[in-house]
Short mmCIF file of the C-alpha atoms (twelve columns), coordinates in Angstrom:
data_MODEL
# 
_entry.id   MODEL 
# 
loop_
_atom_site.group_PDB 
_atom_site.id 
_atom_site.type_symbol 
_atom_site.label_atom_id 
_atom_site.label_alt_id 
_atom_site.label_comp_id 
_atom_site.label_asym_id 
_atom_site.label_seq_id 
_atom_site.Cartn_x 
_atom_site.Cartn_y 
_atom_site.Cartn_z 
_atom_site.pdbx_PDB_model_num 
ATOM 1   C CA . UNK A 1   41.553 2.155   -172.689 1 
ATOM 2   C CA . UNK A 2   42.404 5.406   -174.083 1 
ATOM 3   C CA . UNK A 3   40.589 7.027   -176.443 1 
ATOM 4   C CA . UNK A 4   37.702 4.737   -175.867 1 
ATOM 5   C CA . UNK A 5   35.141 5.045   -172.912 1 
ATOM 6   C CA . UNK A 6   34.882 2.280   -170.494 1 
ATOM 7   C CA . UNK A 7   31.851 0.030   -171.196 1 
ATOM 8   C CA . UNK A 8   29.851 -2.187  -168.556 1 
ATOM 9   C CA . UNK A 9   32.030 -5.480  -170.124 1 
ATOM 10  C CA . UNK A 10  35.184 -3.336  -169.578 1 
ATOM 11  C CA . UNK A 11  34.210 -3.457  -165.744 1 
ATOM 12  C CA . UNK A 12  32.893 -6.686  -165.459 1 
ATOM 13  C CA . UNK A 13  36.164 -8.234  -166.706 1 
ATOM 14  C CA . UNK A 14  38.436 -6.275  -164.572 1 
ATOM 15  C CA . UNK A 15  36.458 -7.207  -161.893 1 
ATOM 16  C CA . UNK A 16  36.082 -10.743 -162.707 1 
ATOM 17  C CA . UNK A 17  31.987 -10.864 -162.895 1 
ATOM 18  C CA . UNK A 18  29.184 -10.787 -165.239 1 
ATOM 19  C CA . UNK A 19  27.934 -7.627  -167.287 1 
ATOM 20  C CA . UNK A 20  24.757 -8.534  -165.495 1 
ATOM 21  C CA . UNK A 21  25.888 -7.921  -162.042 1 
ATOM 22  C CA . UNK A 22  27.963 -4.764  -162.964 1 
ATOM 23  C CA . UNK A 23  24.383 -3.600  -164.252 1 
ATOM 24  C CA . UNK A 24  22.932 -4.640  -161.011 1 
ATOM 25  C CA . UNK A 25  25.446 -2.662  -158.899 1 
ATOM 26  C CA . UNK A 26  25.437 0.270   -161.115 1 
ATOM 27  C CA . UNK A 27  21.350 0.638   -160.588 1 
ATOM 28  C CA . UNK A 28  21.897 0.216   -157.212 1 
ATOM 29  C CA . UNK A 29  19.349 -2.787  -157.607 1 
ATOM 30  C CA . UNK A 30  19.424 -5.686  -155.234 1 
ATOM 31  C CA . UNK A 31  20.959 -8.953  -156.056 1 
ATOM 32  C CA . UNK A 32  24.648 -8.589  -155.498 1 
ATOM 33  C CA . UNK A 33  26.562 -9.177  -152.225 1 
ATOM 34  C CA . UNK A 34  28.357 -6.016  -150.291 1 
ATOM 35  C CA . UNK A 35  31.754 -7.695  -151.234 1 
ATOM 36  C CA . UNK A 36  30.894 -7.939  -155.139 1 
ATOM 37  C CA . UNK A 37  29.394 -4.205  -154.970 1 
ATOM 38  C CA . UNK A 38  32.689 -3.158  -153.699 1 
ATOM 39  C CA . UNK A 39  34.596 -4.771  -155.939 1 
ATOM 40  C CA . UNK A 40  32.587 -3.551  -158.906 1 
ATOM 41  C CA . UNK A 41  32.974 -0.132  -157.734 1 
ATOM 42  C CA . UNK A 42  36.596 -0.258  -157.082 1 
ATOM 43  C CA . UNK A 43  36.741 -1.509  -160.634 1 
ATOM 44  C CA . UNK A 44  34.602 1.333   -162.372 1 
ATOM 45  C CA . UNK A 45  36.733 3.964   -160.468 1 
ATOM 46  C CA . UNK A 46  40.103 2.354   -161.819 1 
ATOM 47  C CA . UNK A 47  38.710 2.666   -164.939 1 
ATOM 48  C CA . UNK A 48  36.928 5.986   -165.096 1 
ATOM 49  C CA . UNK A 49  33.656 4.458   -165.849 1 
ATOM 50  C CA . UNK A 50  30.457 6.769   -165.657 1 
ATOM 51  C CA . UNK A 51  27.058 5.455   -166.436 1 
ATOM 52  C CA . UNK A 52  25.302 6.536   -169.397 1 
ATOM 53  C CA . UNK A 53  22.579 8.473   -167.751 1 
ATOM 54  C CA . UNK A 54  21.479 10.309  -171.163 1 
ATOM 55  C CA . UNK A 55  21.241 7.218   -172.964 1 
ATOM 56  C CA . UNK A 56  18.959 5.569   -169.635 1 
ATOM 57  C CA . UNK A 57  16.931 8.507   -169.895 1 
ATOM 58  C CA . UNK A 58  16.177 7.969   -173.304 1 
ATOM 59  C CA . UNK A 59  15.012 4.392   -173.045 1 
ATOM 60  C CA . UNK A 60  12.755 5.567   -170.357 1 
ATOM 61  C CA . UNK A 61  11.582 8.427   -172.812 1 
ATOM 62  C CA . UNK A 62  12.645 10.511  -170.618 1 
ATOM 63  C CA . UNK A 63  15.727 13.231  -171.087 1 
ATOM 64  C CA . UNK A 64  15.224 15.099  -168.277 1 
ATOM 65  C CA . UNK A 65  16.580 18.028  -169.997 1 
ATOM 66  C CA . UNK A 66  16.184 21.646  -169.838 1 
ATOM 67  C CA . UNK A 67  16.770 23.909  -172.817 1 
ATOM 68  C CA . UNK A 68  18.281 27.074  -172.532 1 
ATOM 69  C CA . UNK A 69  18.626 29.704  -175.179 1 
ATOM 70  C CA . UNK A 70  20.713 32.699  -174.470 1 
ATOM 71  C CA . UNK A 71  22.854 35.521  -176.484 1 
ATOM 72  C CA . UNK A 72  26.537 35.433  -176.526 1 
ATOM 73  C CA . UNK A 73  26.350 39.168  -176.861 1 
ATOM 74  C CA . UNK A 74  24.865 39.804  -173.579 1 
ATOM 75  C CA . UNK A 75  27.047 38.834  -170.592 1 
ATOM 76  C CA . UNK A 76  24.337 39.102  -168.315 1 
ATOM 77  C CA . UNK A 77  22.948 35.795  -169.827 1 
ATOM 78  C CA . UNK A 78  25.991 34.017  -168.610 1 
ATOM 79  C CA . UNK A 79  25.099 34.437  -165.032 1 
ATOM 80  C CA . UNK A 80  21.401 33.479  -165.521 1 
ATOM 81  C CA . UNK A 81  22.845 30.202  -167.064 1 
ATOM 82  C CA . UNK A 82  25.161 29.453  -164.211 1 
ATOM 83  C CA . UNK A 83  22.101 30.295  -161.855 1 
ATOM 84  C CA . UNK A 84  19.798 27.952  -164.074 1 
ATOM 85  C CA . UNK A 85  22.387 25.051  -163.822 1 
ATOM 86  C CA . UNK A 86  22.485 24.921  -160.260 1 
ATOM 87  C CA . UNK A 87  18.280 25.045  -159.819 1 
ATOM 88  C CA . UNK A 88  18.143 22.644  -162.541 1 
ATOM 89  C CA . UNK A 89  20.360 20.191  -160.222 1 
ATOM 90  C CA . UNK A 90  18.149 20.779  -157.245 1 
ATOM 91  C CA . UNK A 91  15.093 19.367  -159.189 1 
ATOM 92  C CA . UNK A 92  16.864 16.601  -160.751 1 
ATOM 93  C CA . UNK A 93  17.060 17.989  -164.189 1 
ATOM 94  C CA . UNK A 94  20.021 18.725  -166.407 1 
ATOM 95  C CA . UNK A 95  20.386 21.895  -168.666 1 
ATOM 96  C CA . UNK A 96  21.302 22.015  -172.638 1 
ATOM 97  C CA . UNK A 97  22.666 25.335  -173.969 1 
ATOM 98  C CA . UNK A 98  22.024 26.817  -177.167 1 
ATOM 99  C CA . UNK A 99  23.225 30.099  -178.418 1 
ATOM 100 C CA . UNK A 100 21.916 33.051  -180.381 1 
ATOM 101 C CA . UNK A 101 25.106 34.210  -182.044 1 
ATOM 102 C CA . UNK A 102 25.867 36.027  -185.426 1 
ATOM 103 C CA . UNK A 103 24.698 33.836  -187.907 1 
ATOM 104 C CA . UNK A 104 22.748 31.748  -185.804 1 
ATOM 105 C CA . UNK A 105 19.206 33.110  -185.113 1 
ATOM 106 C CA . UNK A 106 16.857 32.348  -182.515 1 
ATOM 107 C CA . UNK A 107 15.230 30.014  -184.116 1 
ATOM 108 C CA . UNK A 108 17.651 27.686  -185.011 1 
ATOM 109 C CA . UNK A 109 19.023 28.095  -181.389 1 
ATOM 110 C CA . UNK A 110 15.920 27.008  -180.482 1 
ATOM 111 C CA . UNK A 111 15.564 24.207  -183.067 1 
ATOM 112 C CA . UNK A 112 18.585 22.656  -181.838 1 
ATOM 113 C CA . UNK A 113 17.365 22.273  -178.433 1 
ATOM 114 C CA . UNK A 114 14.291 20.466  -179.347 1 
ATOM 115 C CA . UNK A 115 16.397 18.072  -181.609 1 
ATOM 116 C CA . UNK A 116 18.450 17.454  -178.150 1 
ATOM 117 C CA . UNK A 117 14.909 16.085  -176.901 1 
ATOM 118 C CA . UNK A 118 14.722 18.830  -174.139 1 
ATOM 119 C CA . UNK A 119 11.574 18.558  -172.350 1 
ATOM 120 C CA . UNK A 120 10.859 22.242  -171.601 1 
ATOM 121 C CA . UNK A 121 12.400 25.431  -172.956 1 
ATOM 122 C CA . UNK A 122 13.617 28.593  -171.144 1 
ATOM 123 C CA . UNK A 123 14.283 31.345  -173.459 1 
ATOM 124 C CA . UNK A 124 16.439 33.987  -172.205 1 
ATOM 125 C CA . UNK A 125 15.249 37.655  -173.797 1 
ATOM 126 C CA . UNK A 126 13.640 36.100  -176.391 1 
ATOM 127 C CA . UNK A 127 13.603 38.163  -179.749 1 
ATOM 128 C CA . UNK A 128 10.709 35.759  -181.685 1 
ATOM 129 C CA . UNK A 129 7.504  37.248  -182.359 1 
ATOM 130 C CA . UNK A 130 4.450  36.380  -179.911 1 
ATOM 131 C CA . UNK A 131 2.703  33.750  -182.369 1 
ATOM 132 C CA . UNK A 132 6.479  32.325  -183.183 1 
ATOM 133 C CA . UNK A 133 6.887  31.724  -179.604 1 
ATOM 134 C CA . UNK A 134 3.309  30.249  -179.224 1 
ATOM 135 C CA . UNK A 135 3.698  27.652  -181.938 1 
ATOM 136 C CA . UNK A 136 6.571  26.411  -179.656 1 
ATOM 137 C CA . UNK A 137 4.592  26.264  -176.496 1 
ATOM 138 C CA . UNK A 138 2.005  24.021  -178.316 1 
ATOM 139 C CA . UNK A 139 4.712  21.636  -178.565 1 
ATOM 140 C CA . UNK A 140 6.476  21.761  -174.704 1 
ATOM 141 C CA . UNK A 141 6.543  24.216  -172.146 1 
ATOM 142 C CA . UNK A 142 7.937  27.396  -172.577 1 
ATOM 143 C CA . UNK A 143 9.274  29.787  -170.490 1 
ATOM 144 C CA . UNK A 144 10.502 33.549  -171.319 1 
ATOM 145 C CA . UNK A 145 13.061 34.679  -168.879 1 
ATOM 146 C CA . UNK A 146 13.764 38.660  -168.720 1 
ATOM 147 C CA . UNK A 147 10.620 39.456  -171.051 1 
ATOM 148 C CA . UNK A 148 7.018  39.244  -170.051 1 
ATOM 149 C CA . UNK A 149 5.066  40.386  -173.244 1 
ATOM 150 C CA . UNK A 150 4.807  36.845  -174.732 1 
ATOM 151 C CA . UNK A 151 1.215  36.152  -174.317 1 
ATOM 152 C CA . UNK A 152 -0.634 33.582  -172.155 1 
ATOM 153 C CA . UNK A 153 0.408  30.132  -173.448 1 
ATOM 154 C CA . UNK A 154 4.046  30.820  -172.213 1 
ATOM 155 C CA . UNK A 155 5.216  31.104  -168.662 1 
ATOM 156 C CA . UNK A 156 7.366  34.381  -168.133 1 
ATOM 157 C CA . UNK A 157 9.952  35.157  -165.363 1 
ATOM 158 C CA . UNK A 158 10.715 39.035  -165.375 1 
ATOM 159 C CA . UNK A 159 11.948 41.778  -163.200 1 
ATOM 160 C CA . UNK A 160 9.434  45.046  -162.799 1 
ATOM 161 C CA . UNK A 161 10.725 47.484  -164.917 1 
ATOM 162 C CA . UNK A 162 8.890  50.117  -163.403 1 
ATOM 163 C CA . UNK A 163 9.653  49.441  -160.123 1 
ATOM 164 C CA . UNK A 164 13.322 49.440  -160.948 1 
ATOM 165 C CA . UNK A 165 13.230 52.808  -162.732 1 
ATOM 166 C CA . UNK A 166 11.606 53.969  -159.851 1 
ATOM 167 C CA . UNK A 167 14.193 52.908  -157.288 1 
ATOM 168 C CA . UNK A 168 16.729 54.275  -159.775 1 
ATOM 169 C CA . UNK A 169 15.203 57.921  -159.884 1 
ATOM 170 C CA . UNK A 170 14.395 57.566  -156.068 1 
ATOM 171 C CA . UNK A 171 18.164 57.246  -155.337 1 
ATOM 172 C CA . UNK A 172 19.291 59.620  -157.359 1 
ATOM 173 C CA . UNK A 173 16.571 62.658  -156.235 1 
ATOM 174 C CA . UNK A 174 17.495 61.819  -152.753 1 
ATOM 175 C CA . UNK A 175 20.999 62.609  -153.402 1 
ATOM 176 C CA . UNK A 176 19.690 66.145  -154.869 1 
ATOM 177 C CA . UNK A 177 19.772 65.076  -158.534 1 
ATOM 178 C CA . UNK A 178 17.187 67.216  -160.493 1 
ATOM 179 C CA . UNK A 179 19.101 66.839  -163.969 1 
ATOM 180 C CA . UNK A 180 18.903 63.279  -164.381 1 
ATOM 181 C CA . UNK A 181 19.528 61.526  -168.248 1 
ATOM 182 C CA . UNK A 182 18.607 58.178  -169.345 1 
ATOM 183 C CA . UNK A 183 20.664 56.402  -172.021 1 
ATOM 184 C CA . UNK A 184 18.042 53.713  -173.089 1 
ATOM 185 C CA . UNK A 185 18.413 50.758  -174.771 1 
ATOM 186 C CA . UNK A 186 16.953 51.083  -178.026 1 
ATOM 187 C CA . UNK A 187 14.808 48.323  -179.394 1 
ATOM 188 C CA . UNK A 188 16.486 45.699  -177.019 1 
ATOM 189 C CA . UNK A 189 14.416 44.085  -174.891 1 
ATOM 190 C CA . UNK A 190 12.980 45.725  -171.731 1 
ATOM 191 C CA . UNK A 191 14.477 49.124  -173.453 1 
ATOM 192 C CA . UNK A 192 11.229 50.458  -174.599 1 
ATOM 193 C CA . UNK A 193 9.312  49.456  -170.745 1 
ATOM 194 C CA . UNK A 194 12.576 51.186  -168.818 1 
ATOM 195 C CA . UNK A 195 12.447 54.144  -171.200 1 
ATOM 196 C CA . UNK A 196 8.687  54.812  -170.658 1 
ATOM 197 C CA . UNK A 197 9.206  54.155  -166.854 1 
ATOM 198 C CA . UNK A 198 11.903 56.602  -166.558 1 
ATOM 199 C CA . UNK A 199 9.628  59.202  -168.224 1 
ATOM 200 C CA . UNK A 200 6.671  58.606  -165.828 1 
ATOM 201 C CA . UNK A 201 8.834  58.376  -162.633 1 
ATOM 202 C CA . UNK A 202 10.623 61.763  -163.273 1 
ATOM 203 C CA . UNK A 203 7.229  63.482  -164.174 1 
ATOM 204 C CA . UNK A 204 5.783  61.971  -160.816 1 
ATOM 205 C CA . UNK A 205 8.747  64.295  -159.458 1 
ATOM 206 C CA . UNK A 206 7.881  67.258  -161.818 1 
ATOM 207 C CA . UNK A 207 11.353 66.572  -163.533 1 
ATOM 208 C CA . UNK A 208 12.231 67.053  -166.949 1 
ATOM 209 C CA . UNK A 209 12.820 63.826  -168.766 1 
ATOM 210 C CA . UNK A 210 16.462 63.589  -170.977 1 
ATOM 211 C CA . UNK A 211 16.309 60.777  -173.180 1 
ATOM 212 C CA . UNK A 212 19.520 59.895  -174.995 1 
ATOM 213 C CA . UNK A 213 19.672 57.026  -177.781 1 
ATOM 214 C CA . UNK A 214 21.872 54.260  -176.394 1 
ATOM 215 C CA . UNK A 215 22.087 50.481  -176.609 1 
ATOM 216 C CA . UNK A 216 23.238 46.973  -174.873 1 
ATOM 217 C CA . UNK A 217 26.970 47.881  -175.362 1 
ATOM 218 C CA . UNK A 218 29.779 49.902  -174.050 1 
ATOM 219 C CA . UNK A 219 30.107 51.419  -177.592 1 
ATOM 220 C CA . UNK A 220 26.537 52.124  -177.235 1 
ATOM 221 C CA . UNK A 221 27.252 53.948  -173.553 1 
ATOM 222 C CA . UNK A 222 30.299 55.515  -175.189 1 
ATOM 223 C CA . UNK A 223 28.564 57.369  -177.962 1 
ATOM 224 C CA . UNK A 224 25.566 58.543  -175.655 1 
ATOM 225 C CA . UNK A 225 28.099 59.816  -173.248 1 
ATOM 226 C CA . UNK A 226 29.666 62.322  -175.777 1 
ATOM 227 C CA . UNK A 227 26.520 63.442  -176.502 1 
ATOM 228 C CA . UNK A 228 25.920 63.723  -173.007 1 
ATOM 229 C CA . UNK A 229 28.950 65.780  -172.518 1 
ATOM 230 C CA . UNK A 230 27.232 68.837  -174.889 1 
ATOM 231 C CA . UNK A 231 24.873 69.796  -171.923 1 
ATOM 232 C CA . UNK A 232 26.182 67.642  -168.957 1 
ATOM 233 C CA . UNK A 233 23.493 66.522  -166.654 1 
ATOM 234 C CA . UNK A 234 24.505 65.494  -162.986 1 
ATOM 235 C CA . UNK A 235 23.415 61.973  -163.098 1 
ATOM 236 C CA . UNK A 236 22.812 59.338  -165.841 1 
ATOM 237 C CA . UNK A 237 20.547 56.279  -165.685 1 
ATOM 238 C CA . UNK A 238 22.112 53.572  -168.286 1 
ATOM 239 C CA . UNK A 239 19.819 50.794  -169.676 1 
ATOM 240 C CA . UNK A 240 22.513 48.161  -168.274 1 
ATOM 241 C CA . UNK A 241 25.689 48.224  -166.823 1 
ATOM 242 C CA . UNK A 242 27.592 47.459  -170.094 1 
ATOM 243 C CA . UNK A 243 26.066 50.697  -171.345 1 
ATOM 244 C CA . UNK A 244 27.081 52.084  -168.095 1 
ATOM 245 C CA . UNK A 245 30.464 51.794  -168.227 1 
ATOM 246 C CA . UNK A 246 30.435 53.217  -171.719 1 
ATOM 247 C CA . UNK A 247 29.104 56.387  -170.536 1 
ATOM 248 C CA . UNK A 248 31.403 56.090  -167.484 1 
ATOM 249 C CA . UNK A 249 34.452 55.467  -169.680 1 
ATOM 250 C CA . UNK A 250 33.327 58.635  -172.017 1 
ATOM 251 C CA . UNK A 251 33.230 61.074  -168.830 1 
ATOM 252 C CA . UNK A 252 36.558 59.767  -167.364 1 
ATOM 253 C CA . UNK A 253 38.425 60.230  -170.817 1 
ATOM 254 C CA . UNK A 254 37.046 63.690  -170.729 1 
ATOM 255 C CA . UNK A 255 38.374 64.364  -168.034 1 
ATOM 256 C CA . UNK A 256 35.424 64.441  -165.610 1 
ATOM 257 C CA . UNK A 257 34.919 62.954  -162.227 1 
ATOM 258 C CA . UNK A 258 32.106 60.061  -161.457 1 
ATOM 259 C CA . UNK A 259 30.683 60.558  -159.172 1 
ATOM 260 C CA . UNK A 260 31.927 64.499  -157.799 1 
ATOM 261 C CA . UNK A 261 30.877 65.638  -161.447 1 
ATOM 262 C CA . UNK A 262 28.387 63.307  -162.451 1 
ATOM 263 C CA . UNK A 263 26.914 60.316  -161.056 1 
ATOM 264 C CA . UNK A 264 26.425 57.076  -163.190 1 
ATOM 265 C CA . UNK A 265 23.900 54.175  -162.260 1 
ATOM 266 C CA . UNK A 266 23.752 50.730  -164.422 1 
ATOM 267 C CA . UNK A 267 21.284 48.378  -164.284 1 
ATOM 268 C CA . UNK A 268 21.312 44.591  -163.974 1 
ATOM 269 C CA . UNK A 269 24.218 44.300  -161.275 1 
ATOM 270 C CA . UNK A 270 26.160 42.209  -163.451 1 
ATOM 271 C CA . UNK A 271 29.657 40.991  -163.013 1 
ATOM 272 C CA . UNK A 272 30.568 44.273  -164.973 1 
ATOM 273 C CA . UNK A 273 29.329 46.366  -162.098 1 
ATOM 274 C CA . UNK A 274 31.421 44.286  -159.535 1 
ATOM 275 C CA . UNK A 275 34.807 45.119  -161.374 1 
ATOM 276 C CA . UNK A 276 37.370 46.294  -158.626 1 
ATOM 277 C CA . UNK A 277 38.350 49.697  -160.695 1 
ATOM 278 C CA . UNK A 278 34.851 50.582  -161.283 1 
ATOM 279 C CA . UNK A 279 32.292 49.488  -158.243 1 
ATOM 280 C CA . UNK A 280 29.201 50.413  -160.362 1 
ATOM 281 C CA . UNK A 281 26.103 51.742  -158.535 1 
ATOM 282 C CA . UNK A 282 23.111 49.217  -160.288 1 
ATOM 283 C CA . UNK A 283 19.833 48.123  -159.993 1 
ATOM 284 C CA . UNK A 284 20.163 44.394  -159.241 1 
ATOM 285 C CA . UNK A 285 17.585 42.109  -160.932 1 
ATOM 286 C CA . UNK A 286 18.913 39.464  -158.672 1 
ATOM 287 C CA . UNK A 287 19.802 36.913  -161.596 1 
ATOM 288 C CA . UNK A 288 20.449 33.632  -159.366 1 
ATOM 289 C CA . UNK A 289 16.843 34.009  -157.964 1 
ATOM 290 C CA . UNK A 290 15.431 34.962  -161.710 1 
ATOM 291 C CA . UNK A 291 16.909 31.927  -162.956 1 
ATOM 292 C CA . UNK A 292 15.719 29.615  -160.260 1 
ATOM 293 C CA . UNK A 293 11.861 30.719  -160.642 1 
ATOM 294 C CA . UNK A 294 12.332 29.954  -164.406 1 
ATOM 295 C CA . UNK A 295 13.840 26.546  -163.833 1 
ATOM 296 C CA . UNK A 296 10.783 25.851  -161.185 1 
ATOM 297 C CA . UNK A 297 8.227  27.418  -162.976 1 
ATOM 298 C CA . UNK A 298 9.526  25.011  -166.195 1 
ATOM 299 C CA . UNK A 299 9.728  21.836  -164.011 1 
ATOM 300 C CA . UNK A 300 6.194  22.408  -162.373 1 
ATOM 301 C CA . UNK A 301 4.872  22.883  -166.009 1 
ATOM 302 C CA . UNK A 302 6.760  19.363  -166.423 1 
ATOM 303 C CA . UNK A 303 5.332  17.431  -163.490 1 
ATOM 304 C CA . UNK A 304 2.194  18.852  -162.845 1 
ATOM 305 C CA . UNK A 305 -0.958 20.578  -164.577 1 
ATOM 306 C CA . UNK A 306 -0.438 24.526  -163.603 1 
ATOM 307 C CA . UNK A 307 -1.275 26.881  -166.192 1 
ATOM 308 C CA . UNK A 308 1.013  29.299  -167.431 1 
ATOM 309 C CA . UNK A 309 1.974  31.759  -165.076 1 
ATOM 310 C CA . UNK A 310 3.847  35.220  -165.439 1 
ATOM 311 C CA . UNK A 311 5.882  36.016  -162.313 1 
ATOM 312 C CA . UNK A 312 7.255  39.876  -161.688 1 
ATOM 313 C CA . UNK A 313 10.349 40.061  -159.223 1 
ATOM 314 C CA . UNK A 314 11.118 43.626  -157.644 1 
ATOM 315 C CA . UNK A 315 14.733 44.530  -157.953 1 
ATOM 316 C CA . UNK A 316 16.520 46.605  -155.680 1 
ATOM 317 C CA . UNK A 317 19.376 49.001  -155.627 1 
ATOM 318 C CA . UNK A 318 23.229 47.913  -154.983 1 
ATOM 319 C CA . UNK A 319 24.811 51.335  -154.158 1 
ATOM 320 C CA . UNK A 320 28.626 51.124  -154.868 1 
ATOM 321 C CA . UNK A 321 31.189 53.953  -156.014 1 
ATOM 322 C CA . UNK A 322 29.624 55.779  -158.993 1 
ATOM 323 C CA . UNK A 323 26.539 57.533  -157.752 1 
ATOM 324 C CA . UNK A 324 26.874 60.497  -154.858 1 
ATOM 325 C CA . UNK A 325 25.720 63.764  -153.943 1 
ATOM 326 C CA . UNK A 326 24.566 66.457  -156.610 1 
ATOM 327 C CA . UNK A 327 27.404 69.166  -156.501 1 
ATOM 328 C CA . UNK A 328 26.648 72.706  -154.701 1 
ATOM 329 C CA . UNK A 329 24.669 74.706  -157.114 1 
ATOM 330 C CA . UNK A 330 23.536 71.641  -159.312 1 
ATOM 331 C CA . UNK A 331 19.888 72.733  -160.647 1 
# 
């Protein structure tokens, strides 16, 4: 049987019964004795037979597939995908993935999911224009994950960036920091929102905002970190954890101690924040919760008549080793 997937007929021949009886056993339908069921199940195990659930669902005009588009450039998306698989399984659905990568634009990633017969889409940090997203929403339920400015025809599940920045600035100011800088995310999804939220929260406390152009990668953080060293703040809030790691590395290379000389706070609480040699303090968006909510929104839209909804979750602070008291005499 090597090189060929075992079929119902293979199982029937191994068990010495008809193909129809094997089908009855595999479907859990009545009509076979207990002895026959055990014999068929043993033959199936021996041959490594697995029912083709996808083909059965296609025959019933259902695929029970949720399509998920994600970017290979953002490792945080992988954590969301992991949680989406778990959430889909709880609802009796499966996940089909399609990546946005160099040379593979988001529209192509989405079309691949539609070609697979996905019943709903979950798009992680979609970059398409609102009218392009709305065109997909006419065809099937679409959930935008991490981005909320997607119009009224799509569902969205996101984290409250205003609250996240409020928590970040509160944490650092409670440690005595007054000269706090933000390395922003440029035009990345949530970049402008976090930048404006930082300005708002600093102004609320009567503190001067310092914003340095950054981005979503370690290289962006390193570049921003070198610029920050020209007039070193006492604390930095980075756009995300990857950017924060770049800032941290640039400081370390210059002989600065984190957090003794300068505190660094990330955003996302991704796997990078939990690296044992860094232990980055970070604002957690709770990826498992966001992904499960996105899956629930997609399934609820498929199985009911609920209208599109925008769900916003409040992030929280995770304190590790990269934030500490402002040095004495810091202004």
